[in-house]
Tab-separated table of C-alpha atoms in Angstrom:
chain	number	residue	atom	x	y	z
A	881	MET	CA	-25.597	18.576	15.184
A	882	LEU	CA	-24.521	21.266	17.556
A	883	ARG	CA	-20.901	22.296	17.527
A	884	GLN	CA	-20.149	24.656	20.357
A	885	HIS	CA	-16.400	24.662	19.939
A	886	SER	CA	-14.136	25.426	17.048
A	887	TYR	CA	-11.966	22.708	15.543
A	888	TRP	CA	-8.896	24.298	17.030
A	889	GLN	CA	-10.439	24.201	20.495
A	890	LEU	CA	-11.223	20.525	20.032
A	891	PHE	CA	-7.699	19.738	18.863
A	892	SER	CA	-6.009	21.612	21.679
A	893	ALA	CA	-8.389	20.218	24.298
A	894	VAL	CA	-7.667	16.627	23.280
A	895	CYS	CA	-3.961	17.318	23.076
A	896	LYS	CA	-3.842	19.135	26.413
A	897	LYS	CA	-5.796	16.430	28.204
A	898	ASP	CA	-3.365	13.708	27.133
A	899	VAL	CA	-0.287	15.743	27.985
A	900	GLN	CA	-1.750	16.661	31.359
A	901	LEU	CA	-2.535	13.026	32.107
A	902	ALA	CA	1.006	12.060	31.215
A	903	PHE	CA	2.457	14.742	33.497
A	904	ARG	CA	0.335	13.542	36.391
A	905	GLN	CA	1.739	10.021	36.021
A	906	ARG	CA	5.366	10.917	35.412
A	907	ALA	CA	6.310	7.325	34.665
A	908	GLU	CA	4.737	7.647	31.239
A	909	ILE	CA	7.249	10.305	30.274
A	910	VAL	CA	10.246	8.987	32.175
A	911	ASN	CA	9.974	5.302	31.281
A	912	PRO	CA	10.544	5.576	27.514
A	913	ILE	CA	13.600	7.772	28.118
A	914	LEU	CA	14.988	5.327	30.668
A	915	PHE	CA	14.317	2.490	28.246
A	916	PHE	CA	16.108	4.387	25.493
A	917	LEU	CA	19.070	5.023	27.802
A	918	ILE	CA	19.284	1.368	28.854
A	919	VAL	CA	19.108	0.098	25.274
A	920	ILE	CA	21.924	2.480	24.365
A	921	THR	CA	23.947	1.259	27.341
A	922	LEU	CA	23.525	-2.325	26.202
A	923	PHE	CA	25.155	-1.753	22.838
A	924	PRO	CA	28.667	-0.778	23.987
A	925	LEU	CA	28.546	-3.705	26.415
A	926	ALA	CA	27.559	-6.057	23.615
A	927	ILE	CA	29.795	-4.907	20.778
A	928	GLY	CA	32.753	-3.494	22.671
A	929	PRO	CA	33.689	-0.007	23.852
A	930	GLU	CA	36.066	1.192	21.091
A	931	PRO	CA	35.145	4.844	20.384
A	932	GLY	CA	35.581	4.516	16.613
A	933	LEU	CA	33.299	1.515	16.370
A	934	LEU	CA	30.679	3.195	18.543
A	935	ALA	CA	30.724	6.386	16.512
A	936	ARG	CA	30.307	4.319	13.364
A	937	MET	CA	27.325	2.444	14.784
A	938	ALA	CA	25.769	5.313	16.735
A	939	PRO	CA	23.183	6.434	14.137
A	940	GLY	CA	21.825	2.921	13.886
A	941	ILE	CA	21.848	2.384	17.627
A	942	ILE	CA	20.103	5.667	18.370
A	943	TRP	CA	17.448	5.078	15.760
A	944	VAL	CA	16.711	1.473	16.653
A	945	ALA	CA	16.413	2.550	20.277
A	946	ALA	CA	14.092	5.380	19.231
A	947	LEU	CA	11.874	2.955	17.290
A	948	LEU	CA	11.622	0.621	20.260
A	949	SER	CA	10.948	3.294	22.837
A	950	THR	CA	8.165	4.928	20.814
A	951	MET	CA	6.597	1.479	20.540
A	952	LEU	CA	6.392	1.405	24.344
A	953	GLY	CA	3.981	4.307	24.605
A	954	LEU	CA	1.899	3.372	21.586
A	955	ASP	CA	-0.009	0.604	23.307
A	956	LYS	CA	-1.265	3.145	25.867
A	957	LEU	CA	-2.253	5.662	23.187
A	958	PHE	CA	-5.864	4.554	22.812
A	959	ARG	CA	-6.026	1.817	25.463
A	960	ASP	CA	-7.204	3.928	28.430
A	961	ASP	CA	-9.778	5.805	26.369
A	962	PHE	CA	-10.980	2.500	24.990
A	963	ASN	CA	-11.315	0.924	28.414
A	964	ASP	CA	-13.243	3.770	30.054
A	965	GLY	CA	-15.502	4.256	27.047
A	966	SER	CA	-14.448	7.799	26.176
A	967	LEU	CA	-13.134	6.591	22.812
A	968	GLU	CA	-16.658	5.560	21.924
A	969	GLN	CA	-17.896	9.028	22.884
A	970	LEU	CA	-15.235	10.666	20.741
A	971	ILE	CA	-16.291	8.561	17.762
A	972	ALA	CA	-19.980	9.274	18.382
A	973	SER	CA	-19.479	13.023	18.775
A	974	SER	CA	-20.320	15.387	15.960
A	975	TYR	CA	-16.715	16.521	15.620
A	976	PRO	CA	-14.536	14.952	12.927
A	977	LEU	CA	-12.697	11.953	14.317
A	978	PRO	CA	-9.483	12.473	12.284
A	979	LEU	CA	-9.018	15.821	14.044
A	980	THR	CA	-9.442	14.256	17.478
A	981	VAL	CA	-7.015	11.535	16.486
A	982	LEU	CA	-4.539	14.135	15.253
A	983	GLY	CA	-4.681	15.750	18.673
A	984	LYS	CA	-3.997	12.456	20.409
A	985	VAL	CA	-1.081	11.606	18.131
A	986	VAL	CA	0.485	15.039	18.587
A	987	ALA	CA	0.133	14.588	22.340
A	988	HIS	CA	1.814	11.182	22.065
A	989	TRP	CA	4.712	12.762	20.246
A	990	LEU	CA	5.009	15.533	22.841
A	991	ILE	CA	5.142	12.886	25.564
A	992	THR	CA	7.478	10.321	23.997
A	993	GLY	CA	9.144	11.847	20.932
A	994	LEU	CA	10.088	15.321	22.061
A	995	PRO	CA	11.867	14.235	25.278
A	996	LEU	CA	14.020	11.909	23.179
A	997	VAL	CA	14.975	14.770	20.883
A	998	LEU	CA	15.861	16.925	23.874
A	999	MET	CA	17.942	14.176	25.459
A	1000	THR	CA	19.905	13.402	22.304
A	1001	PRO	CA	23.044	15.411	23.231
A	1002	LEU	CA	23.491	13.132	26.224
A	1003	PHE	CA	23.147	10.009	24.125
A	1004	ALA	CA	25.535	11.438	21.558
A	1005	LEU	CA	28.120	11.882	24.319
A	1006	LEU	CA	27.711	8.269	25.392
A	1007	LEU	CA	28.204	7.025	21.854
A	1008	ASN	CA	31.073	9.333	20.975
A	1009	LEU	CA	29.258	11.216	18.199
A	1010	ASP	CA	30.860	14.445	17.018
A	1011	SER	CA	28.949	17.722	16.914
A	1012	GLN	CA	28.226	17.556	13.184
A	1013	ALA	CA	26.551	14.181	13.539
A	1014	LEU	CA	24.794	15.400	16.659
A	1015	VAL	CA	23.058	18.183	14.737
A	1016	ALA	CA	22.024	15.687	12.061
A	1017	THR	CA	20.750	13.259	14.683
A	1018	VAL	CA	18.647	15.927	16.361
A	1019	LEU	CA	17.207	17.043	13.024
A	1020	THR	CA	16.334	13.533	11.882
A	1021	LEU	CA	14.765	12.737	15.247
A	1022	LEU	CA	12.793	15.968	15.080
A	1023	LEU	CA	11.344	15.000	11.697
A	1024	GLY	CA	11.305	11.267	12.221
A	1025	THR	CA	9.772	10.700	15.650
A	1026	PRO	CA	6.426	12.362	14.779
A	1027	LEU	CA	6.380	10.110	11.730
A	1028	LEU	CA	6.861	7.121	14.015
A	1029	SER	CA	3.967	8.304	16.179
A	1030	PHE	CA	1.659	8.651	13.182
A	1031	ILE	CA	2.500	5.281	11.623
A	1032	GLY	CA	2.453	3.575	14.981
A	1033	ALA	CA	-0.947	5.022	15.841
A	1034	ILE	CA	-2.425	3.150	12.869
A	1035	GLY	CA	-1.234	-0.102	14.413
A	1036	ALA	CA	-2.425	1.000	17.845
A	1037	GLY	CA	-5.855	1.802	16.441
A	1038	LEU	CA	-6.124	-1.578	14.756
A	1039	THR	CA	-5.162	-3.542	17.857
A	1040	VAL	CA	-6.776	-1.503	20.640
A	1041	GLY	CA	-9.789	-3.807	20.860
A	1042	LEU	CA	-7.661	-6.914	21.288
A	1043	GLN	CA	-6.619	-8.472	24.591
A	1044	LYS	CA	-2.981	-9.017	23.712
A	1045	GLY	CA	-2.528	-6.259	21.187
A	1046	GLY	CA	0.959	-5.183	22.253
A	1047	ILE	CA	3.164	-7.707	20.493
A	1048	LEU	CA	0.880	-7.904	17.486
A	1049	MET	CA	1.060	-4.140	17.123
A	1050	SER	CA	4.845	-4.128	16.983
A	1051	LEU	CA	4.646	-6.881	14.386
A	1052	LEU	CA	2.390	-4.738	12.218
A	1053	VAL	CA	4.173	-1.461	12.725
A	1054	LEU	CA	7.889	-2.246	12.634
A	1055	PRO	CA	8.012	-3.193	8.913
A	1056	LEU	CA	6.337	0.123	8.126
A	1057	TYR	CA	9.061	1.944	10.083
A	1058	ILE	CA	11.813	0.734	7.776
A	1059	PRO	CA	11.837	3.700	5.334
A	1060	VAL	CA	12.102	6.147	8.243
A	1061	LEU	CA	14.992	4.183	9.678
A	1062	ILE	CA	16.808	4.033	6.344
A	1063	PHE	CA	16.558	7.724	5.530
A	1064	ALA	CA	17.297	8.920	9.051
A	1065	THR	CA	20.393	6.785	9.531
A	1066	SER	CA	21.683	7.602	6.081
A	1067	ALA	CA	21.288	11.326	6.806
A	1068	ILE	CA	23.417	10.939	9.930
A	1069	ASP	CA	25.929	8.796	8.061
A	1070	THR	CA	26.201	11.400	5.345
A	1071	SER	CA	26.734	14.127	7.903
A	1072	THR	CA	29.657	12.257	9.468
A	1073	MET	CA	31.289	12.385	6.033
A	1074	SER	CA	30.698	16.187	6.035
A	1075	LEU	CA	28.428	15.937	3.012
A	1076	ASP	CA	25.115	17.638	2.374
A	1077	TYR	CA	22.264	15.624	3.859
A	1078	SER	CA	19.376	17.954	3.087
A	1079	GLY	CA	18.018	15.459	0.564
A	1080	GLN	CA	17.347	12.825	3.187
A	1081	LEU	CA	15.812	15.432	5.474
A	1082	ALA	CA	13.566	16.595	2.645
A	1083	ILE	CA	12.330	13.058	2.072
A	1084	LEU	CA	11.689	12.588	5.790
A	1085	GLY	CA	9.792	15.877	5.780
A	1086	ALA	CA	7.761	14.817	2.761
A	1087	MET	CA	6.874	11.519	4.419
A	1088	LEU	CA	5.869	13.424	7.550
A	1089	VAL	CA	3.563	15.710	5.568
A	1090	ILE	CA	1.935	12.740	3.838
A	1091	ALA	CA	1.533	11.027	7.201
A	1092	ILE	CA	-0.078	14.098	8.790
A	1093	ILE	CA	-2.604	14.225	5.970
A	1094	SER	CA	-3.424	10.567	5.491
A	1095	ALA	CA	-2.629	8.755	8.740
A	1096	PRO	CA	-5.447	10.331	10.814
A	1097	ILE	CA	-7.967	9.033	8.264
A	1098	ALA	CA	-6.545	5.518	8.458
A	1099	ILE	CA	-6.347	5.701	12.249
A	1100	SER	CA	-9.962	6.811	12.607
A	1101	SER	CA	-11.275	4.067	10.353
A	1102	ALA	CA	-9.165	1.588	12.316
A	1103	LEU	CA	-10.639	2.893	15.572
A	1104	LYS	CA	-14.149	2.575	14.204
A	1105	VAL	CA	-13.451	-1.074	13.393
A	1106	SER	CA	-12.009	-1.700	16.842
A	1107	VAL	CA	-14.830	-0.050	18.735
A	1108	SER	CA	-17.755	-1.417	16.715
B	561	MET	CA	-18.943	-1.317	-12.808
B	562	TRP	CA	-21.340	-1.246	-9.909
B	563	LYS	CA	-24.078	-2.861	-11.983
B	564	TRP	CA	-21.708	-5.598	-12.945
B	565	LEU	CA	-20.361	-6.043	-9.460
B	566	HIS	CA	-23.576	-5.736	-7.534
B	567	PRO	CA	-24.994	-9.271	-7.919
B	568	TYR	CA	-21.769	-10.708	-6.534
B	569	ALA	CA	-22.278	-8.885	-3.256
B	570	LYS	CA	-24.557	-11.783	-2.447
B	571	ALA	CA	-22.616	-14.677	-1.048
B	572	ASP	CA	-24.326	-17.405	-3.051
B	573	ARG	CA	-23.769	-15.599	-6.353
B	574	ALA	CA	-20.119	-15.078	-5.465
B	575	TYR	CA	-19.874	-18.760	-4.607
B	576	GLN	CA	-21.326	-19.677	-7.985
B	577	LEU	CA	-18.907	-17.336	-9.722
B	578	CYS	CA	-16.034	-19.086	-7.942
B	579	ASN	CA	-17.370	-22.410	-9.106
B	580	THR	CA	-17.574	-21.288	-12.740
B	581	LEU	CA	-14.113	-19.728	-12.725
B	582	LEU	CA	-12.369	-22.522	-10.877
B	583	PRO	CA	-12.155	-25.091	-13.733
B	584	TYR	CA	-10.624	-22.552	-16.129
B	585	PHE	CA	-7.978	-21.561	-13.628
B	586	ALA	CA	-7.298	-25.168	-12.722
B	587	VAL	CA	-6.867	-26.231	-16.351
B	588	ILE	CA	-4.574	-23.276	-17.127
B	589	THR	CA	-2.506	-24.084	-14.057
B	590	VAL	CA	-2.096	-27.785	-14.773
B	591	VAL	CA	-1.380	-27.390	-18.489
B	592	CYS	CA	1.004	-24.471	-18.127
B	593	MET	CA	2.789	-25.978	-15.169
B	594	LEU	CA	3.379	-29.284	-16.944
B	595	VAL	CA	4.504	-27.592	-20.154
B	596	GLY	CA	6.537	-24.923	-18.395
B	597	TRP	CA	8.351	-27.229	-15.999
B	598	VAL	CA	9.178	-29.876	-18.552
B	599	TRP	CA	10.233	-27.256	-21.081
B	600	GLY	CA	12.154	-25.182	-18.602
B	601	LEU	CA	13.742	-27.953	-16.558
B	602	ALA	CA	14.502	-30.439	-19.344
B	603	TYR	CA	14.549	-28.815	-22.790
B	604	ALA	CA	15.648	-25.214	-22.387
B	605	PRO	CA	19.375	-24.859	-23.046
B	606	ALA	CA	21.733	-24.694	-20.090
B	607	ASP	CA	23.260	-21.353	-19.240
B	608	TYR	CA	26.828	-20.923	-20.507
B	609	GLN	CA	28.039	-19.714	-17.151
B	610	GLN	CA	25.687	-21.058	-14.522
B	611	LYS	CA	25.132	-24.410	-16.254
B	612	ASP	CA	22.011	-26.212	-15.100
B	613	SER	CA	21.645	-24.480	-11.771
B	614	TYR	CA	20.084	-21.446	-13.423
B	615	ARG	CA	16.962	-23.537	-14.031
B	616	ILE	CA	15.611	-22.550	-10.647
B	617	ILE	CA	14.745	-19.282	-12.393
B	618	PHE	CA	11.638	-21.027	-13.723
B	619	ILE	CA	10.277	-21.215	-10.190
B	620	HIS	CA	12.011	-18.279	-8.568
B	621	VAL	CA	11.024	-15.495	-10.957
B	622	PRO	CA	7.345	-16.463	-11.336
B	623	SER	CA	6.910	-16.721	-7.589
B	624	ALA	CA	8.632	-13.380	-7.038
B	625	ILE	CA	6.394	-11.701	-9.623
B	626	LEU	CA	3.290	-13.300	-8.164
B	627	SER	CA	4.240	-12.294	-4.632
B	628	MET	CA	3.897	-8.661	-5.706
B	629	GLY	CA	0.864	-9.411	-7.876
B	630	ALA	CA	-0.957	-11.188	-5.077
B	631	TYR	CA	-0.317	-8.271	-2.739
B	632	SER	CA	-1.718	-5.753	-5.181
B	633	SER	CA	-4.816	-7.850	-5.839
B	634	MET	CA	-5.247	-8.215	-2.095
B	635	ALA	CA	-5.056	-4.437	-1.736
B	636	ILE	CA	-7.581	-3.946	-4.561
B	637	ALA	CA	-9.955	-6.343	-2.802
B	638	ALA	CA	-9.359	-4.394	0.414
B	639	VAL	CA	-10.264	-1.087	-1.251
B	640	ILE	CA	-13.432	-2.647	-2.657
B	641	ALA	CA	-14.256	-4.070	0.760
B	642	LEU	CA	-13.903	-0.731	2.525
B	643	VAL	CA	-15.365	1.582	-0.111
B	644	TRP	CA	-18.358	-0.481	-1.212
B	645	GLN	CA	-18.660	-2.446	2.031
B	646	LEU	CA	-18.693	-5.766	0.204
B	647	ARG	CA	-18.142	-8.552	2.691
B	648	ASN	CA	-17.110	-10.955	-0.026
B	649	ALA	CA	-14.205	-8.675	-0.856
B	650	GLU	CA	-13.086	-8.911	2.781
B	651	LEU	CA	-13.176	-12.662	2.431
B	652	ALA	CA	-11.117	-12.338	-0.734
B	653	VAL	CA	-8.464	-10.383	1.186
B	654	ILE	CA	-8.188	-13.209	3.667
B	655	ALA	CA	-8.293	-15.810	0.913
B	656	ILE	CA	-5.354	-14.229	-0.902
B	657	ALA	CA	-3.156	-13.405	2.104
B	658	PRO	CA	-1.827	-16.905	2.979
B	659	VAL	CA	-1.381	-17.775	-0.697
B	660	GLY	CA	0.616	-14.607	-1.215
B	661	ALA	CA	2.677	-15.301	1.896
B	662	CYS	CA	3.466	-18.805	0.598
B	663	VAL	CA	4.484	-17.516	-2.815
B	664	THR	CA	6.713	-14.917	-1.164
B	665	ALA	CA	8.277	-17.612	0.977
B	666	ILE	CA	8.864	-19.751	-2.129
B	667	ALA	CA	10.556	-16.806	-3.817
B	668	LEU	CA	12.791	-16.256	-0.792
B	669	ILE	CA	13.685	-19.924	-0.339
B	670	THR	CA	14.414	-20.582	-4.017
B	671	GLY	CA	16.365	-17.328	-4.074
B	672	ALA	CA	18.462	-18.506	-1.141
B	673	ALA	CA	19.010	-21.892	-2.774
B	674	TRP	CA	20.103	-20.154	-5.959
B	675	GLY	CA	22.244	-17.637	-4.136
B	676	LYS	CA	24.316	-20.261	-2.313
B	677	PRO	CA	26.102	-21.692	-5.390
B	678	MET	CA	26.090	-18.430	-7.371
B	679	TRP	CA	26.933	-15.742	-4.835
B	680	GLY	CA	28.415	-18.084	-2.233
B	681	ALA	CA	25.935	-17.058	0.446
B	682	TRP	CA	22.425	-18.030	1.406
B	683	TRP	CA	21.490	-14.473	2.141
B	684	VAL	CA	22.808	-11.146	0.895
B	685	TRP	CA	21.408	-7.829	2.055
B	686	ASP	CA	20.547	-6.890	-1.468
B	687	ALA	CA	17.713	-4.446	-2.119
B	688	ARG	CA	15.480	-6.963	-3.864
B	689	LEU	CA	15.937	-9.583	-1.186
B	690	THR	CA	15.266	-7.124	1.582
B	691	SER	CA	12.099	-5.719	0.088
B	692	GLU	CA	10.844	-9.241	-0.589
B	693	LEU	CA	11.469	-10.111	3.050
B	694	ILE	CA	9.558	-7.026	4.182
B	695	LEU	CA	6.739	-8.025	1.852
B	696	LEU	CA	6.587	-11.342	3.690
B	697	PHE	CA	6.350	-9.446	7.000
B	698	LEU	CA	3.467	-7.391	5.638
B	699	TYR	CA	1.601	-10.527	4.576
B	700	LEU	CA	2.178	-12.101	7.975
B	701	GLY	CA	0.980	-8.906	9.655
B	702	VAL	CA	-2.310	-8.993	7.735
B	703	LEU	CA	-2.750	-12.678	8.584
B	704	SER	CA	-1.969	-12.377	12.266
B	705	LEU	CA	-4.169	-9.304	12.625
B	706	TYR	CA	-7.059	-11.200	11.052
B	707	HIS	CA	-6.632	-14.180	13.315
B	708	ALA	CA	-6.274	-12.043	16.457
B	709	PHE	CA	-9.861	-10.807	16.231
B	710	GLU	CA	-12.652	-12.909	17.703
B	711	ASP	CA	-15.264	-11.109	15.655
B	712	LYS	CA	-14.512	-12.085	12.070
B	713	LYS	CA	-16.459	-9.172	10.638
B	714	ALA	CA	-14.241	-6.645	12.368
B	715	ALA	CA	-11.247	-8.829	11.555
B	716	GLY	CA	-11.906	-8.580	7.833
B	717	ARG	CA	-12.215	-4.809	7.990
B	718	ALA	CA	-9.089	-4.403	10.098
B	719	ALA	CA	-7.099	-6.646	7.766
B	720	SER	CA	-8.349	-4.610	4.795
B	721	ILE	CA	-7.205	-1.359	6.373
B	722	LEU	CA	-3.793	-2.837	7.067
B	723	ALA	CA	-3.519	-4.161	3.506
B	724	ILE	CA	-4.186	-0.673	2.140
B	725	VAL	CA	-1.712	0.968	4.509
B	726	GLY	CA	0.795	-1.659	3.414
B	727	VAL	CA	0.272	-1.041	-0.281
B	728	ILE	CA	0.847	2.693	0.164
B	729	ASN	CA	4.040	1.912	2.028
B	730	LEU	CA	5.256	-0.787	-0.297
B	731	PRO	CA	6.682	1.475	-3.037
B	732	ILE	CA	8.252	3.710	-0.380
B	733	ILE	CA	9.853	0.686	1.250
B	734	HIS	CA	10.933	-0.686	-2.105
B	735	PHE	CA	12.646	2.496	-3.255
B	736	SER	CA	14.125	3.337	0.107
B	737	VAL	CA	15.647	-0.111	0.338
B	738	GLU	CA	17.021	0.145	-3.178
B	739	TRP	CA	18.462	3.521	-2.368
B	740	TRP	CA	19.877	2.330	0.937
B	741	ASN	CA	21.649	-0.494	-0.763
B	742	THR	CA	23.137	1.494	-3.608
B	743	LEU	CA	24.358	4.061	-1.110
B	744	HIS	CA	26.220	1.522	0.951
B	745	GLN	CA	27.605	-0.863	-1.634
B	746	GLY	CA	27.881	0.441	-5.133
B	747	ALA	CA	27.987	-2.539	-7.447
B	748	THR	CA	25.705	-5.392	-6.537
B	749	ILE	CA	24.524	-8.275	-8.644
B	750	THR	CA	21.850	-7.013	-10.966
B	751	LYS	CA	21.677	-9.972	-13.230
B	752	PHE	CA	18.392	-9.284	-14.937
B	753	ASP	CA	19.109	-5.695	-15.730
B	754	THR	CA	22.419	-6.145	-17.449
B	755	LYS	CA	21.740	-9.242	-19.510
B	756	ALA	CA	18.606	-9.640	-21.603
B	757	ILE	CA	17.362	-13.196	-21.474
B	758	ASP	CA	17.530	-15.380	-24.583
B	759	SER	CA	14.210	-16.304	-26.187
B	760	SER	CA	14.830	-20.042	-25.718
B	761	MET	CA	14.725	-19.361	-21.987
B	762	PHE	CA	12.243	-16.484	-22.152
B	763	TRP	CA	9.262	-18.456	-23.446
B	764	PRO	CA	9.353	-21.287	-20.904
B	765	LEU	CA	9.694	-18.578	-18.270
B	766	MET	CA	6.571	-16.852	-19.576
B	767	VAL	CA	4.658	-20.135	-19.523
B	768	ASN	CA	5.769	-20.656	-15.947
B	769	ILE	CA	4.641	-17.180	-14.947
B	770	VAL	CA	1.196	-17.900	-16.393
B	771	ALA	CA	1.213	-21.230	-14.574
B	772	PHE	CA	2.002	-19.562	-11.259
B	773	ALA	CA	-0.645	-16.916	-11.834
B	774	GLY	CA	-3.138	-19.678	-12.531
B	775	PHE	CA	-1.966	-21.512	-9.442
B	776	VAL	CA	-2.418	-18.487	-7.195
B	777	GLY	CA	-5.844	-17.906	-8.760
B	778	THR	CA	-6.914	-21.505	-8.275
B	779	VAL	CA	-5.881	-21.746	-4.650
B	780	THR	CA	-7.386	-18.344	-3.894
B	781	LEU	CA	-10.713	-19.340	-5.428
B	782	MET	CA	-10.740	-22.563	-3.453
B	783	ARG	CA	-9.967	-20.702	-0.235
B	784	LEU	CA	-12.572	-18.055	-1.053
B	785	LYS	CA	-15.203	-20.762	-1.520
B	786	ASN	CA	-14.322	-22.181	1.869
B	787	GLU	CA	-14.396	-18.775	3.540
B	788	ILE	CA	-17.809	-18.010	2.032
B	789	LEU	CA	-19.197	-21.332	3.184
B	790	GLN	CA	-17.813	-20.868	6.672
B	791	ARG	CA	-19.083	-17.330	6.981
B	792	GLU	CA	-22.526	-18.219	5.646
B	793	LYS	CA	-22.886	-21.631	7.225
B	794	HIS	CA	-26.199	-20.782	8.886
B	795	ARG	CA	-27.831	-19.736	5.598
B	796	PRO	CA	-30.339	-22.059	3.910
B	797	TRP	CA	-28.460	-22.260	0.616
B	798	VAL	CA	-25.324	-23.492	2.328
B	799	ARG	CA	-27.319	-26.087	4.250
B	800	GLN	CA	-28.889	-27.228	0.997
B	801	LEU	CA	-25.512	-27.446	-0.670
B	802	LEU	CA	-24.023	-29.419	2.180
B	803	ASN	CA	-26.988	-31.804	2.348
B	804	ARG	CA	-26.764	-32.403	-1.362
B	805	GLY	CA	-23.039	-33.125	-1.404
C-alpha cells in the first residue's frame, strides 16, 4: 500500500476535478438554477398572484423547489464515474473511500447547492419575501442544501448501478428529506413573525454534522454494492 | 451469540428453524386472533361516547404497533446481514418488508375509516398519521430498491443499507413531524394520551396485539422459507425436498 498523497490532497483533487468538469459543461450548473426559477414561476401562476398569499407560501415554495432541483444533479453524481470505470478505480485504490466520497459530495454541493443560495435574493423578490425572511431563507439554505446533497448521495450510490435509477432514487430519497424541509420552513416561518429561530438552525446544523460524519460511510458501502 | 447464530448461516439449517418455529407462531396467531376478535368485537363494552365504532381499535392499534415493530426487526436483520455477512439475514429483510408495508397500510386504512365518523375527515395532517405515511414510503422504498436489481445478492445488500439509513432517520422524522404539527396547530386529538383505557377494553386489545405479532411472524417465516428455497434452488437439499414433497 503506497500512499503518495495526503488525505487532504486526495479530497481536494476529487473535489476540484468534479467542479472543473461542471464548469466545462456549464449546463450542469445553469440547469438546476433554471429549473428552480421555473418551478418558482409556476407557483404564482397556479395559486394566484396576491402578494400576501405568496409571502405566506414562499418558504414552502422555495424549499420544495430546492429539494427538486438538488435531485436533478444527484443522478449525475456517480453516474459518469460509474460508466467510465473510474468509480471502480476509486474503490480499489488504497485511499479511504469515505474521504473520496466526501470530496464528491462537497463538489456536488458547490455545483448545485451554493448557486441556489447565492440566487436566493432574486427568488425572494419574486415571492415578495421581506428582508428578515430573506436572511432566514439564506441561512437555512446554507445549512440545509449540503444536508440534501449528503442524504441524496446515499440514494445515488444505491441506484447508480441500475438502468433506470433516476425515479427510483427520488422515491428513496424524498421521504428522508422531510425533516430538513420541516425545520427549514419552520425557521423561515418563525422569522417572519420576528421571533428567534436559532433553535431550528441549531437542529439543522446538528443534522448536517451527523450527516457529514455518517453519510460518507453509508454512501461508500452503497457504492461497493453497486459496483460489485 | 455468534456460536448460537453460526449454524443458521447455512440455508438448510435456517430453513429447518423456520419449519420448527412456524407451527408455534401459527397456533398463537389463530388462537389469539379468534379470542381477541370475538372478545373485542362482540363482548367488550361499547364506548360511552363513540359507541360501537371504537371497536376498530382492536385492529388499528395492533397494526400500527406492528408496523413500527416490523420495521425495527427488519433493520436488525439488515444490521446482521451487513455486519456478519449472513445472506439469510438479507432474505429476512426482504421477507419482512412487504409484510410490514401491508401492516402499515392496514393501520392507515383503518385509521382513515375510524377518522371519518369521529373527526369528520378521512385524512388529517396529524403527526401520527404523517409519520405512519412516511413509514409506508420507507417500506416501499426498500421493496422497490430490492426489485430494481437484477442481481439478487446485490439487491439484498442494497436493501439492507437502505433499511438501516431509514431506521436512523425514523426517529428524526417522527419527532420533527410531531414538532411541526404542534407548532402549526396547538391542540390536536391525542386520544390515547389523555384518557387511560379501561381494563375491559385493555385486555382484548393486548390479545389482539399478540395476535398481530404472531400473524406478522407467521407470514414472515413463510415468506422467508420461500425466499430461501428460491435462492438455493440449485442446491441438492432443495432438490431432495422438492422431490419428496
